[in-house]
Amino acid sequence: MVIRVYIASSSGSTAIKKKQQDVLGFLEANKIGFEEKDIAANEENRKWMRENVPENSRPATGYPLPPQIFNESQYRGDYDAFFEARENNSVYAFLGLTAPPGSKEAEAQAQQQA
């Protein structure tokens, strides 16, 4: 399974840039494999992202903004959903991945099952 993070390499918004860096930095630090999909440099990526963000996850007006996170073609969420999962030590579940043994998330899951 491949995590795909849709980003905008030439965003004029510092908030969007920080959110993108936060997601990508977390994935890299935790050695979670991912593909960066640039919607600013590739029209097909932009079109695909916009078409595949579910209706109930879209903003009331305009288009969904990056970063948007997918596992293969399955939508996982935006930055806010990622941030909430990170705060709750449930990023692997959020991404649709199995938490590695010894991680905080795996330990929390083991305690819940006990």
PDB file of C-alpha atoms in Angstrom:
ATOM      1  CA  MET A   1       0.000   0.000   0.000  1.00  0.00           C
ATOM      2  CA  VAL A   2       1.246   3.426  -0.898  1.00  0.00           C
ATOM      3  CA  ILE A   3       0.411   6.555   1.029  1.00  0.00           C
ATOM      4  CA  ARG A   4      -0.101   9.449  -1.361  1.00  0.00           C
ATOM      5  CA  VAL A   5       0.098  13.016  -0.110  1.00  0.00           C
ATOM      6  CA  TYR A   6      -1.235  15.651  -2.480  1.00  0.00           C
ATOM      7  CA  ILE A   7       0.686  18.890  -2.025  1.00  0.00           C
ATOM      8  CA  ALA A   8       1.151  22.220  -3.828  1.00  0.00           C
ATOM      9  CA  SER A   9       4.836  22.944  -4.395  1.00  0.00           C
ATOM     10  CA  SER A  10       4.190  26.583  -5.263  1.00  0.00           C
ATOM     11  CA  SER A  11       1.533  27.549  -2.746  1.00  0.00           C
ATOM     12  CA  GLY A  12       1.508  31.203  -1.782  1.00  0.00           C
ATOM     13  CA  SER A  13       0.030  30.312   1.598  1.00  0.00           C
ATOM     14  CA  THR A  14       2.503  29.847   4.436  1.00  0.00           C
ATOM     15  CA  ALA A  15      -0.193  27.971   6.397  1.00  0.00           C
ATOM     16  CA  ILE A  16      -0.551  25.388   3.608  1.00  0.00           C
ATOM     17  CA  LYS A  17       3.244  25.074   3.297  1.00  0.00           C
ATOM     18  CA  LYS A  18       3.594  24.463   7.050  1.00  0.00           C
ATOM     19  CA  LYS A  19       0.827  21.846   7.036  1.00  0.00           C
ATOM     20  CA  GLN A  20       2.411  20.048   4.080  1.00  0.00           C
ATOM     21  CA  GLN A  21       5.839  20.089   5.749  1.00  0.00           C
ATOM     22  CA  ASP A  22       4.302  18.813   8.986  1.00  0.00           C
ATOM     23  CA  VAL A  23       2.688  15.791   7.275  1.00  0.00           C
ATOM     24  CA  LEU A  24       5.693  14.954   5.078  1.00  0.00           C
ATOM     25  CA  GLY A  25       8.154  15.447   7.950  1.00  0.00           C
ATOM     26  CA  PHE A  26       6.161  13.116  10.209  1.00  0.00           C
ATOM     27  CA  LEU A  27       5.985  10.411   7.532  1.00  0.00           C
ATOM     28  CA  GLU A  28       9.723  10.686   6.849  1.00  0.00           C
ATOM     29  CA  ALA A  29      10.664  10.691  10.554  1.00  0.00           C
ATOM     30  CA  ASN A  30       8.586   7.562  11.131  1.00  0.00           C
ATOM     31  CA  LYS A  31       9.882   5.858   7.981  1.00  0.00           C
ATOM     32  CA  ILE A  32       6.394   5.565   6.517  1.00  0.00           C
ATOM     33  CA  GLY A  33       6.703   5.201   2.752  1.00  0.00           C
ATOM     34  CA  PHE A  34       4.779   7.759   0.715  1.00  0.00           C
ATOM     35  CA  GLU A  35       4.519   9.451  -2.658  1.00  0.00           C
ATOM     36  CA  GLU A  36       4.301  13.195  -3.009  1.00  0.00           C
ATOM     37  CA  LYS A  37       1.815  14.242  -5.676  1.00  0.00           C
ATOM     38  CA  ASP A  38       2.220  17.862  -6.718  1.00  0.00           C
ATOM     39  CA  ILE A  39      -1.060  19.489  -7.763  1.00  0.00           C
ATOM     40  CA  ALA A  40       0.649  22.774  -8.716  1.00  0.00           C
ATOM     41  CA  ALA A  41       2.968  21.257 -11.317  1.00  0.00           C
ATOM     42  CA  ASN A  42       0.705  18.479 -12.596  1.00  0.00           C
ATOM     43  CA  GLU A  43      -2.851  19.118 -13.755  1.00  0.00           C
ATOM     44  CA  GLU A  44      -3.709  15.397 -13.683  1.00  0.00           C
ATOM     45  CA  ASN A  45      -2.768  15.196  -9.978  1.00  0.00           C
ATOM     46  CA  ARG A  46      -4.908  18.254  -9.243  1.00  0.00           C
ATOM     47  CA  LYS A  47      -7.878  16.846 -11.140  1.00  0.00           C
ATOM     48  CA  TRP A  48      -7.549  13.404  -9.515  1.00  0.00           C
ATOM     49  CA  MET A  49      -7.331  14.871  -5.998  1.00  0.00           C
ATOM     50  CA  ARG A  50     -10.341  17.118  -6.506  1.00  0.00           C
ATOM     51  CA  GLU A  51     -12.438  14.274  -7.919  1.00  0.00           C
ATOM     52  CA  ASN A  52     -11.502  11.798  -5.181  1.00  0.00           C
ATOM     53  CA  VAL A  53     -11.982  13.849  -2.022  1.00  0.00           C
ATOM     54  CA  PRO A  54     -15.428  12.708  -0.810  1.00  0.00           C
ATOM     55  CA  GLU A  55     -18.280  15.205  -1.007  1.00  0.00           C
ATOM     56  CA  ASN A  56     -18.680  15.331   2.792  1.00  0.00           C
ATOM     57  CA  SER A  57     -14.975  16.248   3.204  1.00  0.00           C
ATOM     58  CA  ARG A  58     -14.998  19.147   0.772  1.00  0.00           C
ATOM     59  CA  PRO A  59     -15.192  22.787   1.840  1.00  0.00           C
ATOM     60  CA  ALA A  60     -18.539  24.540   1.473  1.00  0.00           C
ATOM     61  CA  THR A  61     -17.052  26.739  -1.246  1.00  0.00           C
ATOM     62  CA  GLY A  62     -14.083  26.207  -3.522  1.00  0.00           C
ATOM     63  CA  TYR A  63     -11.865  23.172  -3.829  1.00  0.00           C
ATOM     64  CA  PRO A  64     -10.207  20.988  -1.179  1.00  0.00           C
ATOM     65  CA  LEU A  65      -6.807  22.410  -0.261  1.00  0.00           C
ATOM     66  CA  PRO A  66      -3.599  20.446   0.163  1.00  0.00           C
ATOM     67  CA  PRO A  67      -2.367  18.479   1.908  1.00  0.00           C
ATOM     68  CA  GLN A  68      -4.862  15.689   1.173  1.00  0.00           C
ATOM     69  CA  ILE A  69      -3.902  12.159   2.182  1.00  0.00           C
ATOM     70  CA  PHE A  70      -4.802   8.892   0.446  1.00  0.00           C
ATOM     71  CA  ASN A  71      -3.852   5.240   0.912  1.00  0.00           C
ATOM     72  CA  GLU A  72      -3.620   4.109  -2.705  1.00  0.00           C
ATOM     73  CA  SER A  73      -6.914   5.562  -3.994  1.00  0.00           C
ATOM     74  CA  GLN A  74      -8.742   5.468  -0.640  1.00  0.00           C
ATOM     75  CA  TYR A  75      -9.232   8.897   0.900  1.00  0.00           C
ATOM     76  CA  ARG A  76      -7.838   9.102   4.440  1.00  0.00           C
ATOM     77  CA  GLY A  77      -8.268  12.793   5.254  1.00  0.00           C
ATOM     78  CA  ASP A  78      -6.880  16.293   5.252  1.00  0.00           C
ATOM     79  CA  TYR A  79      -4.388  17.994   7.559  1.00  0.00           C
ATOM     80  CA  ASP A  80      -6.887  18.472  10.388  1.00  0.00           C
ATOM     81  CA  ALA A  81      -7.761  14.765  10.404  1.00  0.00           C
ATOM     82  CA  PHE A  82      -4.053  13.876  10.285  1.00  0.00           C
ATOM     83  CA  PHE A  83      -3.284  16.260  13.157  1.00  0.00           C
ATOM     84  CA  GLU A  84      -6.065  14.805  15.287  1.00  0.00           C
ATOM     85  CA  ALA A  85      -4.825  11.251  14.605  1.00  0.00           C
ATOM     86  CA  ARG A  86      -1.288  12.285  15.520  1.00  0.00           C
ATOM     87  CA  GLU A  87      -2.453  13.842  18.779  1.00  0.00           C
ATOM     88  CA  ASN A  88      -4.321  10.613  19.616  1.00  0.00           C
ATOM     89  CA  ASN A  89      -1.378   8.345  18.677  1.00  0.00           C
ATOM     90  CA  SER A  90      -3.483   6.778  15.930  1.00  0.00           C
ATOM     91  CA  VAL A  91      -1.721   7.879  12.737  1.00  0.00           C
ATOM     92  CA  TYR A  92      -1.182   4.328  11.469  1.00  0.00           C
ATOM     93  CA  ALA A  93      -4.892   3.545  11.835  1.00  0.00           C
ATOM     94  CA  PHE A  94      -5.711   6.884  10.170  1.00  0.00           C
ATOM     95  CA  LEU A  95      -3.454   5.946   7.248  1.00  0.00           C
ATOM     96  CA  GLY A  96      -4.930   2.432   7.043  1.00  0.00           C
ATOM     97  CA  LEU A  97      -1.622   0.835   8.077  1.00  0.00           C
ATOM     98  CA  THR A  98      -0.643  -1.597  10.828  1.00  0.00           C
ATOM     99  CA  ALA A  99       1.270   0.096  13.632  1.00  0.00           C
ATOM    100  CA  PRO A 100       4.800  -1.299  14.008  1.00  0.00           C
ATOM    101  CA  PRO A 101       5.589  -3.264  17.184  1.00  0.00           C
ATOM    102  CA  GLY A 102       6.935  -1.025  19.931  1.00  0.00           C
ATOM    103  CA  SER A 103       5.246   2.125  18.648  1.00  0.00           C
ATOM    104  CA  LYS A 104       3.028   4.146  20.984  1.00  0.00           C
ATOM    105  CA  GLU A 105       0.071   3.291  18.773  1.00  0.00           C
ATOM    106  CA  ALA A 106       0.749  -0.471  18.883  1.00  0.00           C
ATOM    107  CA  GLU A 107       1.122  -0.319  22.681  1.00  0.00           C
ATOM    108  CA  ALA A 108      -2.167   1.606  23.001  1.00  0.00           C
ATOM    109  CA  GLN A 109      -3.942  -0.957  20.803  1.00  0.00           C
ATOM    110  CA  ALA A 110      -2.542  -3.826  22.893  1.00  0.00           C
ATOM    111  CA  GLN A 111      -3.796  -2.183  26.102  1.00  0.00           C
ATOM    112  CA  GLN A 112      -7.270  -1.706  24.607  1.00  0.00           C
ATOM    113  CA  GLN A 113      -7.450  -5.368  23.626  1.00  0.00           C
ATOM    114  CA  ALA A 114      -6.271  -6.607  27.047  1.00  0.00           C
TER     115      ALA A 114
END
